[in-house]
Amino acid sequence: LADVVGADGVVTDGDELAHFGSDRCRGGWPVDPAMIVFARSASHVQGVVRACAAHGVAIVPSGGRTGLSGAATATQGEVVLSLQRMGRVLDIDEVARTLRCEAGTIVQTVQETAASVGLLYPVAFAAQGSAVVGGTIATNAGGLRVVRYGHTRDWVMGLSVVLASGELVELGGQLFKNNTGYDLRQLFIGSEGTLGVIVEATLRLCEPPRGTVSALCAVPDDSTVLAVFTRARRHGLTLQAFECFDRRCLEHVQEHRGRERIGPFSAPSPQHALIEVEVTGYGPDAEDHARDELTTCLASAQDAGEITDAVIAATRQQSVQLWSLREDITESLHRYTPFKSDVALPLARVTAFLEAFRARVAEALPDIETVVFGHVGDGNLHLNILRPEAMELDEFVRRCAGFADEMYAMVRAHGGSISAEHGIGLLKRPYLHYSRSPEEIAMMRAVKRAIDPDGLFNPGKIFEP
Amino acid sequence: LADVVGADGVVTDGDELAHFGSDRCRGGWPVDPAMIVFARSASHVQGVVRACAAHGVAIVPSGGRTGLSGAATATQGEVVLSLQRMGRVLDIDEVARTLRCEAGTIVQTVQETAASVGLLYPVAFAAQGSAVVGGTIATNAGGLRVVRYGHTRDWVMGLSVVLASGELVELGGQLFKNNTGYDLRQLFIGSEGTLGVIVEATLRLCEPPRGTVSALCAVPDDSTVLAVFTRARRHGLTLQAFECFDRRCLEHVQEHRGRERIGPFSAPSPQHALIEVEVTGYGPDAEDHARDELTTCLASAQDAGEITDAVIAATRQQSVQLWSLREDITESLHRYTPFKSDVALPLARVTAFLEAFRARVAEALPDIETVVFGHVGDGNLHLNILRPEAMELDEFVRRCAGFADEMYAMVRAHGGSISAEHGIGLLKRPYLHYSRSPEEIAMMRAVKRAIDPDGLFNPGKIFEP
């Protein structure tokens, strides 16, 4: 391997093995890579793959290691193949609105490069400053603007991938249209490094919004959040985001910041809807019109009793403040070592699911607090179960694990998904059957065998080998 | 089979066999189905698949038979499994903006059902009054609004598919987000009936545009069409469509209608750009603003010499008239039994490709006329080679076939695709290698074997078995 990538490209030092051998998700598994290999080019990747294949050593493809499901963790002496040193933007085409880059390019670099020519790469999420393009493709990253822009999948135009044979294949190219048989590119999107190594991507870009207007609404309960969403849609507002967070989320952020009161309301409400509306249209009054429409819509919601209070940000700074209430939730919960979940429901089932979920939590985990927030416009809820300070971590993990099966069974019963955004990796592998049928899992295994017959790439991720 | 679908569901009569045994593409292959079987439910489809599998008889899934590549044609005694009697819209969710329907539902029915609740199913193309949802998914249909709304792929949320085992699997459900392993749904989109039978789909819908403004521009040459497109994009116009057609296209439509002059200009121009701009924004003046922006943009293009004349439709009727010039091209060429192609290029290569193509056609087919039109905003060109009246069909076909290899090699040299929208089927199977590498074709075969191991579905389509 040192012959392939140079001596400085191979790391076997203990601390570095631990650092580069795992993503952000720590579970009950060991972190045990044989070594870390840093490629600097597609041909490096080809050489590493060929060498590993020849010696029967498995490969864990690795990017920014910001994943939340253990998909980029080596647990059994694999070679971790890092693309972190392949971070160049290769090309940007302002007219076709495409950007070509190496797979190790940081997402924020893509966003900034796009912005430098007046365009937008619209996939945006908390880890965008560390996550790399290849990793976001392999996990089909979502984020805050999915309700408007979809997932990473929707922005991948072409991929270059190194297969288990060491061959470099180009899937898709720079083409908007290409109906020439199976779209193999799609298989690699969301494959969590199990089918090959993504070494280069051509991403689509779009025009940025002309502006946005944000509002925070106090909402009396879970079901009414959906009523507000319905109203906003029917009103014809172009939503850039529609987020919710419950009373306890706001209280935790409040506590975390050490203040008595935050946010615009005199007291936290049972639920909150954070709405971002896009300014559309060409005229000089476009932003005023968007603000007027949002105001009218919220006034009618207030008349209908769907919101008890609302504030529309008047300035950019106010908007940032409103958004920080949502964005700081995760950090404010950190001290509780929460048991996190990332479920998706059909929109029509969100309310019924939440009702059933809250009732069951109250029964099954009476002394344990649960908070709910999420990208409710996509039906995506982050349900966080918090460890009471007095409870040992072991007991907490045991009780949560006991509840997880029940929770995911409820998700299934409501036609939902056990992983909206984060993928399966190692963390949710035991629960995969709640979202995918035996026939589907058999098809996935068959596809894996068809493309990576010797199981070279990321064995044990998503499903058991 | 009669036990499965009822006696009235099985057709063996000669004329009907010919009618239902083929799509719109006639090539050098026979039309030779064993029989036509009409399913009325998913369980009918399961029963037919199980019976055919048990007897080793291949199945050609069939919908509206509007395909243009022979993918829905039975050539070797297959059972044609028609979903034409499964045409029910099952559910529409106005808030989630989804519509669930049987696979045999006509696309126009989906559009009309969406419109009845104020929503849009944006996949629109000439055959939408006959084509059915399952077929458009199996071919990933594009059309006139791809530059704004993408392909059918972008609007498929969930699929129900019957596999070769007879099992019915649900892929995707009613979920916007579902990152739980390989997105198998994507494999079936564009698979041309070779992996299973799509029996039901959940489609996404969107808000319709607030209005549109159309303009026709006279453009001095091919390369300048791209300059106008570039200008429109840089200007920030939201394009619903950006089409082009050359002088001969307009002259053929003129001749076809039997008039001396059609269209707004005193004479056809070497090229034409047909532009449709979306009215965006909330105010009462939104349409005026869109019109003003388009006017400003076209005025600057005229100042720059990119367009020599332009007309902006003042009324809905004028807009329909402008669009009819583009829409009538295909029919006006029909009498020439044209050799059609449907290629896509990276936008940055469209001009260079057209230059090379026109030069080579002038050399290789000096006595044969070629016309160029297409969805140039997507890099998608329909190159039509017309049969001279004096030339026998056989000789024409022979000469075109001789040229096809050369043309597709040029497409490949420019990084293009030999089939932008129409798929491969039987028609373009000999040319698949111009767009997909040997490694890709090997992967496609491996995927086919993984999912349909006995080759039950549509053998010989896309690639040789």
PDB file of C-alpha atoms in Angstrom, chain A residues 155-375:
ATOM      1  CA  TRP A 155     -28.300  16.748  -6.936  1.00  0.00           C
ATOM      2  CA  VAL A 156     -25.983  13.995  -8.158  1.00  0.00           C
ATOM      3  CA  MET A 157     -25.583  14.119 -11.895  1.00  0.00           C
ATOM      4  CA  GLY A 158     -22.578  11.880 -12.388  1.00  0.00           C
ATOM      5  CA  LEU A 159     -20.328   9.657 -10.330  1.00  0.00           C
ATOM      6  CA  SER A 160     -16.957   8.040 -10.824  1.00  0.00           C
ATOM      7  CA  VAL A 161     -16.690   4.873  -8.818  1.00  0.00           C
ATOM      8  CA  VAL A 162     -13.935   2.317  -8.265  1.00  0.00           C
ATOM      9  CA  LEU A 163     -15.341  -1.208  -8.259  1.00  0.00           C
ATOM     10  CA  ALA A 164     -14.017  -4.272  -6.435  1.00  0.00           C
ATOM     11  CA  SER A 165     -12.165  -5.246  -9.625  1.00  0.00           C
ATOM     12  CA  GLY A 166     -10.227  -1.996  -9.397  1.00  0.00           C
ATOM     13  CA  GLU A 167     -11.964  -0.697 -12.497  1.00  0.00           C
ATOM     14  CA  LEU A 168     -12.940   2.953 -12.591  1.00  0.00           C
ATOM     15  CA  VAL A 169     -16.432   3.457 -14.006  1.00  0.00           C
ATOM     16  CA  GLU A 170     -18.184   6.670 -14.868  1.00  0.00           C
ATOM     17  CA  LEU A 171     -21.886   6.665 -14.132  1.00  0.00           C
ATOM     18  CA  GLY A 172     -23.971   9.461 -15.577  1.00  0.00           C
ATOM     19  CA  GLY A 173     -21.412  11.956 -16.834  1.00  0.00           C
ATOM     20  CA  GLN A 174     -22.391  15.584 -17.324  1.00  0.00           C
ATOM     21  CA  LEU A 175     -25.805  14.723 -18.724  1.00  0.00           C
ATOM     22  CA  PHE A 176     -29.203  15.896 -17.601  1.00  0.00           C
ATOM     23  CA  LYS A 177     -30.800  13.141 -19.658  1.00  0.00           C
ATOM     24  CA  ASN A 178     -29.500   9.660 -20.189  1.00  0.00           C
ATOM     25  CA  ASN A 179     -32.056   6.851 -20.470  1.00  0.00           C
ATOM     26  CA  THR A 180     -29.730   4.047 -21.469  1.00  0.00           C
ATOM     27  CA  GLY A 181     -30.543   1.139 -19.189  1.00  0.00           C
ATOM     28  CA  TYR A 182     -30.314   0.786 -15.430  1.00  0.00           C
ATOM     29  CA  ASP A 183     -29.303   3.936 -13.602  1.00  0.00           C
ATOM     30  CA  LEU A 184     -26.477   2.311 -11.637  1.00  0.00           C
ATOM     31  CA  ARG A 185     -25.511   5.687 -10.201  1.00  0.00           C
ATOM     32  CA  GLN A 186     -28.614   5.468  -8.021  1.00  0.00           C
ATOM     33  CA  LEU A 187     -27.419   2.220  -6.457  1.00  0.00           C
ATOM     34  CA  PHE A 188     -24.270   3.886  -5.147  1.00  0.00           C
ATOM     35  CA  ILE A 189     -26.228   6.808  -3.710  1.00  0.00           C
ATOM     36  CA  GLY A 190     -27.147   5.685  -0.216  1.00  0.00           C
ATOM     37  CA  SER A 191     -25.107   2.463  -0.409  1.00  0.00           C
ATOM     38  CA  GLU A 192     -22.999   3.422   2.635  1.00  0.00           C
ATOM     39  CA  GLY A 193     -19.715   2.369   1.025  1.00  0.00           C
ATOM     40  CA  THR A 194     -20.791  -1.227   0.492  1.00  0.00           C
ATOM     41  CA  LEU A 195     -20.622  -1.356  -3.315  1.00  0.00           C
ATOM     42  CA  GLY A 196     -17.518   0.579  -4.291  1.00  0.00           C
ATOM     43  CA  VAL A 197     -15.562   3.755  -3.663  1.00  0.00           C
ATOM     44  CA  ILE A 198     -16.943   7.022  -4.987  1.00  0.00           C
ATOM     45  CA  VAL A 199     -13.933   9.040  -6.181  1.00  0.00           C
ATOM     46  CA  GLU A 200     -15.513  11.917  -8.085  1.00  0.00           C
ATOM     47  CA  ALA A 201     -18.922  13.494  -8.512  1.00  0.00           C
ATOM     48  CA  THR A 202     -20.664  15.958 -10.756  1.00  0.00           C
ATOM     49  CA  LEU A 203     -23.235  17.832  -8.708  1.00  0.00           C
ATOM     50  CA  ARG A 204     -26.121  19.941  -9.901  1.00  0.00           C
ATOM     51  CA  LEU A 205     -26.457  23.491  -8.678  1.00  0.00           C
ATOM     52  CA  CYS A 206     -29.421  25.834  -8.747  1.00  0.00           C
ATOM     53  CA  GLU A 207     -30.340  29.445  -8.466  1.00  0.00           C
ATOM     54  CA  PRO A 208     -30.364  30.655  -4.878  1.00  0.00           C
ATOM     55  CA  PRO A 209     -33.599  32.016  -3.452  1.00  0.00           C
ATOM     56  CA  ARG A 210     -34.021  35.759  -3.855  1.00  0.00           C
ATOM     57  CA  GLY A 211     -34.411  35.877  -0.108  1.00  0.00           C
ATOM     58  CA  THR A 212     -36.207  34.216   2.751  1.00  0.00           C
ATOM     59  CA  VAL A 213     -38.555  35.274   5.517  1.00  0.00           C
ATOM     60  CA  SER A 214     -38.631  33.314   8.760  1.00  0.00           C
ATOM     61  CA  ALA A 215     -41.299  33.069  11.407  1.00  0.00           C
ATOM     62  CA  LEU A 216     -41.645  31.269  14.708  1.00  0.00           C
ATOM     63  CA  CYS A 217     -45.103  30.206  15.831  1.00  0.00           C
ATOM     64  CA  ALA A 218     -46.325  29.001  19.195  1.00  0.00           C
ATOM     65  CA  VAL A 219     -48.595  26.036  18.586  1.00  0.00           C
ATOM     66  CA  PRO A 220     -50.872  24.379  21.152  1.00  0.00           C
ATOM     67  CA  ASP A 221     -50.086  20.714  20.375  1.00  0.00           C
ATOM     68  CA  ASP A 222     -48.518  18.192  18.011  1.00  0.00           C
ATOM     69  CA  SER A 223     -51.489  17.758  15.724  1.00  0.00           C
ATOM     70  CA  THR A 224     -51.861  21.477  15.191  1.00  0.00           C
ATOM     71  CA  VAL A 225     -48.326  21.704  13.813  1.00  0.00           C
ATOM     72  CA  LEU A 226     -49.586  19.670  10.900  1.00  0.00           C
ATOM     73  CA  ALA A 227     -52.631  21.928  10.589  1.00  0.00           C
ATOM     74  CA  VAL A 228     -50.307  24.938  10.270  1.00  0.00           C
ATOM     75  CA  PHE A 229     -48.245  23.102   7.670  1.00  0.00           C
ATOM     76  CA  THR A 230     -51.411  22.281   5.738  1.00  0.00           C
ATOM     77  CA  ARG A 231     -52.502  25.901   5.866  1.00  0.00           C
ATOM     78  CA  ALA A 232     -49.108  27.136   4.659  1.00  0.00           C
ATOM     79  CA  ARG A 233     -49.187  24.751   1.709  1.00  0.00           C
ATOM     80  CA  ARG A 234     -52.770  25.589   0.793  1.00  0.00           C
ATOM     81  CA  HIS A 235     -51.909  29.263   1.011  1.00  0.00           C
ATOM     82  CA  GLY A 236     -49.335  28.685  -1.716  1.00  0.00           C
ATOM     83  CA  LEU A 237     -46.294  29.682   0.325  1.00  0.00           C
ATOM     84  CA  THR A 238     -43.049  28.324  -1.112  1.00  0.00           C
ATOM     85  CA  LEU A 239     -41.507  26.726   1.959  1.00  0.00           C
ATOM     86  CA  GLN A 240     -37.739  26.544   2.332  1.00  0.00           C
ATOM     87  CA  ALA A 241     -38.130  24.812   5.682  1.00  0.00           C
ATOM     88  CA  PHE A 242     -40.849  23.787   8.094  1.00  0.00           C
ATOM     89  CA  GLU A 243     -39.437  22.620  11.413  1.00  0.00           C
ATOM     90  CA  CYS A 244     -40.996  21.847  14.749  1.00  0.00           C
ATOM     91  CA  PHE A 245     -39.738  21.541  18.318  1.00  0.00           C
ATOM     92  CA  ASP A 246     -41.687  20.906  21.461  1.00  0.00           C
ATOM     93  CA  ARG A 247     -41.760  22.758  24.792  1.00  0.00           C
ATOM     94  CA  ARG A 248     -39.015  20.714  26.398  1.00  0.00           C
ATOM     95  CA  CYS A 249     -36.643  21.386  23.485  1.00  0.00           C
ATOM     96  CA  LEU A 250     -36.954  25.100  24.021  1.00  0.00           C
ATOM     97  CA  GLU A 251     -36.571  24.705  27.779  1.00  0.00           C
ATOM     98  CA  HIS A 252     -33.401  22.671  27.311  1.00  0.00           C
ATOM     99  CA  VAL A 253     -31.914  25.317  25.012  1.00  0.00           C
ATOM    100  CA  GLN A 254     -32.911  27.927  27.604  1.00  0.00           C
ATOM    101  CA  GLU A 255     -31.203  25.986  30.368  1.00  0.00           C
ATOM    102  CA  HIS A 256     -28.158  25.312  28.211  1.00  0.00           C
ATOM    103  CA  ARG A 257     -27.729  29.019  27.565  1.00  0.00           C
ATOM    104  CA  GLY A 258     -28.231  29.724  31.262  1.00  0.00           C
ATOM    105  CA  ARG A 259     -30.977  32.266  30.759  1.00  0.00           C
ATOM    106  CA  GLU A 260     -34.377  32.555  32.225  1.00  0.00           C
ATOM    107  CA  ARG A 261     -36.130  33.198  28.979  1.00  0.00           C
ATOM    108  CA  ILE A 262     -35.155  32.938  25.352  1.00  0.00           C
ATOM    109  CA  GLY A 263     -37.139  33.283  22.188  1.00  0.00           C
ATOM    110  CA  PRO A 264     -39.784  35.845  21.449  1.00  0.00           C
ATOM    111  CA  PHE A 265     -42.623  34.448  23.563  1.00  0.00           C
ATOM    112  CA  SER A 266     -43.352  35.018  27.221  1.00  0.00           C
ATOM    113  CA  ALA A 267     -43.262  31.253  27.817  1.00  0.00           C
ATOM    114  CA  PRO A 268     -42.477  28.121  25.832  1.00  0.00           C
ATOM    115  CA  SER A 269     -45.498  26.662  24.097  1.00  0.00           C
ATOM    116  CA  PRO A 270     -46.339  22.939  23.862  1.00  0.00           C
ATOM    117  CA  GLN A 271     -45.150  23.002  20.253  1.00  0.00           C
ATOM    118  CA  HIS A 272     -43.434  25.436  17.922  1.00  0.00           C
ATOM    119  CA  ALA A 273     -43.347  25.715  14.155  1.00  0.00           C
ATOM    120  CA  LEU A 274     -40.355  27.397  12.583  1.00  0.00           C
ATOM    121  CA  ILE A 275     -41.273  28.412   9.060  1.00  0.00           C
ATOM    122  CA  GLU A 276     -38.996  29.736   6.349  1.00  0.00           C
ATOM    123  CA  VAL A 277     -40.689  31.104   3.266  1.00  0.00           C
ATOM    124  CA  GLU A 278     -38.860  31.735   0.015  1.00  0.00           C
ATOM    125  CA  VAL A 279     -38.990  35.117  -1.644  1.00  0.00           C
ATOM    126  CA  THR A 280     -39.961  34.391  -5.216  1.00  0.00           C
ATOM    127  CA  GLY A 281     -40.731  36.652  -8.133  1.00  0.00           C
ATOM    128  CA  TYR A 282     -38.926  39.330 -10.091  1.00  0.00           C
ATOM    129  CA  GLY A 283     -40.213  42.704  -8.904  1.00  0.00           C
ATOM    130  CA  PRO A 284     -38.600  45.104  -6.423  1.00  0.00           C
ATOM    131  CA  ASP A 285     -41.384  44.372  -3.936  1.00  0.00           C
ATOM    132  CA  ALA A 286     -40.884  40.611  -4.031  1.00  0.00           C
ATOM    133  CA  GLU A 287     -39.717  40.377  -0.418  1.00  0.00           C
ATOM    134  CA  ASP A 288     -42.544  42.606   0.805  1.00  0.00           C
ATOM    135  CA  HIS A 289     -45.043  40.426  -1.020  1.00  0.00           C
ATOM    136  CA  ALA A 290     -43.608  37.257   0.523  1.00  0.00           C
ATOM    137  CA  ARG A 291     -43.737  38.837   3.979  1.00  0.00           C
ATOM    138  CA  ASP A 292     -47.323  39.976   3.394  1.00  0.00           C
ATOM    139  CA  GLU A 293     -48.368  36.498   2.302  1.00  0.00           C
ATOM    140  CA  LEU A 294     -46.760  34.918   5.333  1.00  0.00           C
ATOM    141  CA  THR A 295     -48.394  37.495   7.604  1.00  0.00           C
ATOM    142  CA  THR A 296     -51.810  36.862   6.069  1.00  0.00           C
ATOM    143  CA  CYS A 297     -51.367  33.127   6.384  1.00  0.00           C
ATOM    144  CA  LEU A 298     -50.294  33.302  10.042  1.00  0.00           C
ATOM    145  CA  ALA A 299     -53.112  35.714  10.881  1.00  0.00           C
ATOM    146  CA  SER A 300     -55.634  33.260   9.491  1.00  0.00           C
ATOM    147  CA  ALA A 301     -53.959  30.465  11.472  1.00  0.00           C
ATOM    148  CA  GLN A 302     -54.256  32.569  14.609  1.00  0.00           C
ATOM    149  CA  ASP A 303     -57.946  33.254  13.898  1.00  0.00           C
ATOM    150  CA  ALA A 304     -58.446  29.509  13.542  1.00  0.00           C
ATOM    151  CA  GLY A 305     -56.740  28.869  16.882  1.00  0.00           C
ATOM    152  CA  GLU A 306     -53.904  26.956  15.261  1.00  0.00           C
ATOM    153  CA  ILE A 307     -51.247  29.276  16.594  1.00  0.00           C
ATOM    154  CA  THR A 308     -51.355  31.177  19.845  1.00  0.00           C
ATOM    155  CA  ASP A 309     -48.531  33.578  19.063  1.00  0.00           C
ATOM    156  CA  ALA A 310     -46.160  34.252  16.212  1.00  0.00           C
ATOM    157  CA  VAL A 311     -43.238  36.454  15.318  1.00  0.00           C
ATOM    158  CA  ILE A 312     -41.932  37.183  11.860  1.00  0.00           C
ATOM    159  CA  ALA A 313     -38.243  38.081  11.747  1.00  0.00           C
ATOM    160  CA  ALA A 314     -37.841  41.682  10.644  1.00  0.00           C
ATOM    161  CA  THR A 315     -34.115  41.488  10.074  1.00  0.00           C
ATOM    162  CA  ARG A 316     -31.521  38.923   9.085  1.00  0.00           C
ATOM    163  CA  GLN A 317     -30.249  38.961  12.662  1.00  0.00           C
ATOM    164  CA  GLN A 318     -33.688  38.177  14.068  1.00  0.00           C
ATOM    165  CA  SER A 319     -33.991  35.338  11.650  1.00  0.00           C
ATOM    166  CA  VAL A 320     -30.652  33.911  12.803  1.00  0.00           C
ATOM    167  CA  GLN A 321     -31.848  34.160  16.398  1.00  0.00           C
ATOM    168  CA  LEU A 322     -35.048  32.258  15.659  1.00  0.00           C
ATOM    169  CA  TRP A 323     -33.120  29.549  13.813  1.00  0.00           C
ATOM    170  CA  SER A 324     -30.605  29.230  16.653  1.00  0.00           C
ATOM    171  CA  LEU A 325     -33.433  27.995  18.874  1.00  0.00           C
ATOM    172  CA  ARG A 326     -33.854  25.035  16.563  1.00  0.00           C
ATOM    173  CA  GLU A 327     -30.178  24.538  15.792  1.00  0.00           C
ATOM    174  CA  ASP A 328     -29.023  24.521  19.405  1.00  0.00           C
ATOM    175  CA  ILE A 329     -31.324  21.704  20.482  1.00  0.00           C
ATOM    176  CA  THR A 330     -28.896  18.873  19.773  1.00  0.00           C
ATOM    177  CA  GLU A 331     -26.084  20.520  21.700  1.00  0.00           C
ATOM    178  CA  SER A 332     -28.335  21.363  24.631  1.00  0.00           C
ATOM    179  CA  LEU A 333     -29.313  17.687  24.936  1.00  0.00           C
ATOM    180  CA  HIS A 334     -25.746  16.412  24.753  1.00  0.00           C
ATOM    181  CA  ARG A 335     -25.262  16.195  28.525  1.00  0.00           C
ATOM    182  CA  TYR A 336     -28.143  13.714  28.750  1.00  0.00           C
ATOM    183  CA  THR A 337     -26.405  11.222  26.392  1.00  0.00           C
ATOM    184  CA  PRO A 338     -29.724  10.916  24.600  1.00  0.00           C
ATOM    185  CA  PHE A 339     -30.946   7.846  22.798  1.00  0.00           C
ATOM    186  CA  LYS A 340     -31.586   9.405  19.410  1.00  0.00           C
ATOM    187  CA  SER A 341     -33.818   8.334  16.624  1.00  0.00           C
ATOM    188  CA  ASP A 342     -34.451   9.642  13.178  1.00  0.00           C
ATOM    189  CA  VAL A 343     -37.750   8.336  11.928  1.00  0.00           C
ATOM    190  CA  ALA A 344     -39.923   9.348   8.998  1.00  0.00           C
ATOM    191  CA  LEU A 345     -43.656   8.961   8.664  1.00  0.00           C
ATOM    192  CA  PRO A 346     -46.084   9.626   5.864  1.00  0.00           C
ATOM    193  CA  LEU A 347     -47.264  13.174   6.563  1.00  0.00           C
ATOM    194  CA  ALA A 348     -50.808  11.963   7.082  1.00  0.00           C
ATOM    195  CA  ARG A 349     -49.602   9.661   9.877  1.00  0.00           C
ATOM    196  CA  VAL A 350     -47.347  12.035  11.828  1.00  0.00           C
ATOM    197  CA  THR A 351     -50.011  13.122  14.296  1.00  0.00           C
ATOM    198  CA  ALA A 352     -51.351   9.628  14.964  1.00  0.00           C
ATOM    199  CA  PHE A 353     -47.815   8.323  15.398  1.00  0.00           C
ATOM    200  CA  LEU A 354     -46.843  11.043  17.849  1.00  0.00           C
ATOM    201  CA  GLU A 355     -49.985  10.462  19.883  1.00  0.00           C
ATOM    202  CA  ALA A 356     -49.293   6.739  20.108  1.00  0.00           C
ATOM    203  CA  PHE A 357     -45.591   7.315  20.756  1.00  0.00           C
ATOM    204  CA  ARG A 358     -46.068   9.789  23.610  1.00  0.00           C
ATOM    205  CA  ALA A 359     -48.669   7.593  25.259  1.00  0.00           C
ATOM    206  CA  ARG A 360     -46.459   4.532  25.052  1.00  0.00           C
ATOM    207  CA  VAL A 361     -43.366   6.351  26.329  1.00  0.00           C
ATOM    208  CA  ALA A 362     -45.328   7.575  29.328  1.00  0.00           C
ATOM    209  CA  GLU A 363     -46.229   3.966  30.114  1.00  0.00           C
ATOM    210  CA  ALA A 364     -43.014   2.183  29.225  1.00  0.00           C
ATOM    211  CA  LEU A 365     -40.488   4.783  30.381  1.00  0.00           C
ATOM    212  CA  PRO A 366     -42.419   6.707  33.035  1.00  0.00           C
ATOM    213  CA  ASP A 367     -39.343   8.249  34.682  1.00  0.00           C
ATOM    214  CA  ILE A 368     -37.598   9.132  31.443  1.00  0.00           C
ATOM    215  CA  GLU A 369     -38.013  12.320  29.476  1.00  0.00           C
ATOM    216  CA  THR A 370     -38.543  12.386  25.727  1.00  0.00           C
ATOM    217  CA  VAL A 371     -38.256  15.396  23.476  1.00  0.00           C
ATOM    218  CA  VAL A 372     -39.515  15.717  19.926  1.00  0.00           C
ATOM    219  CA  PHE A 373     -38.249  17.947  17.166  1.00  0.00           C
ATOM    220  CA  GLY A 374     -37.680  17.560  13.477  1.00  0.00           C
ATOM    221  CA  HIS A 375     -38.175  18.404   9.861  1.00  0.00           C
TER     222      HIS A 375
END
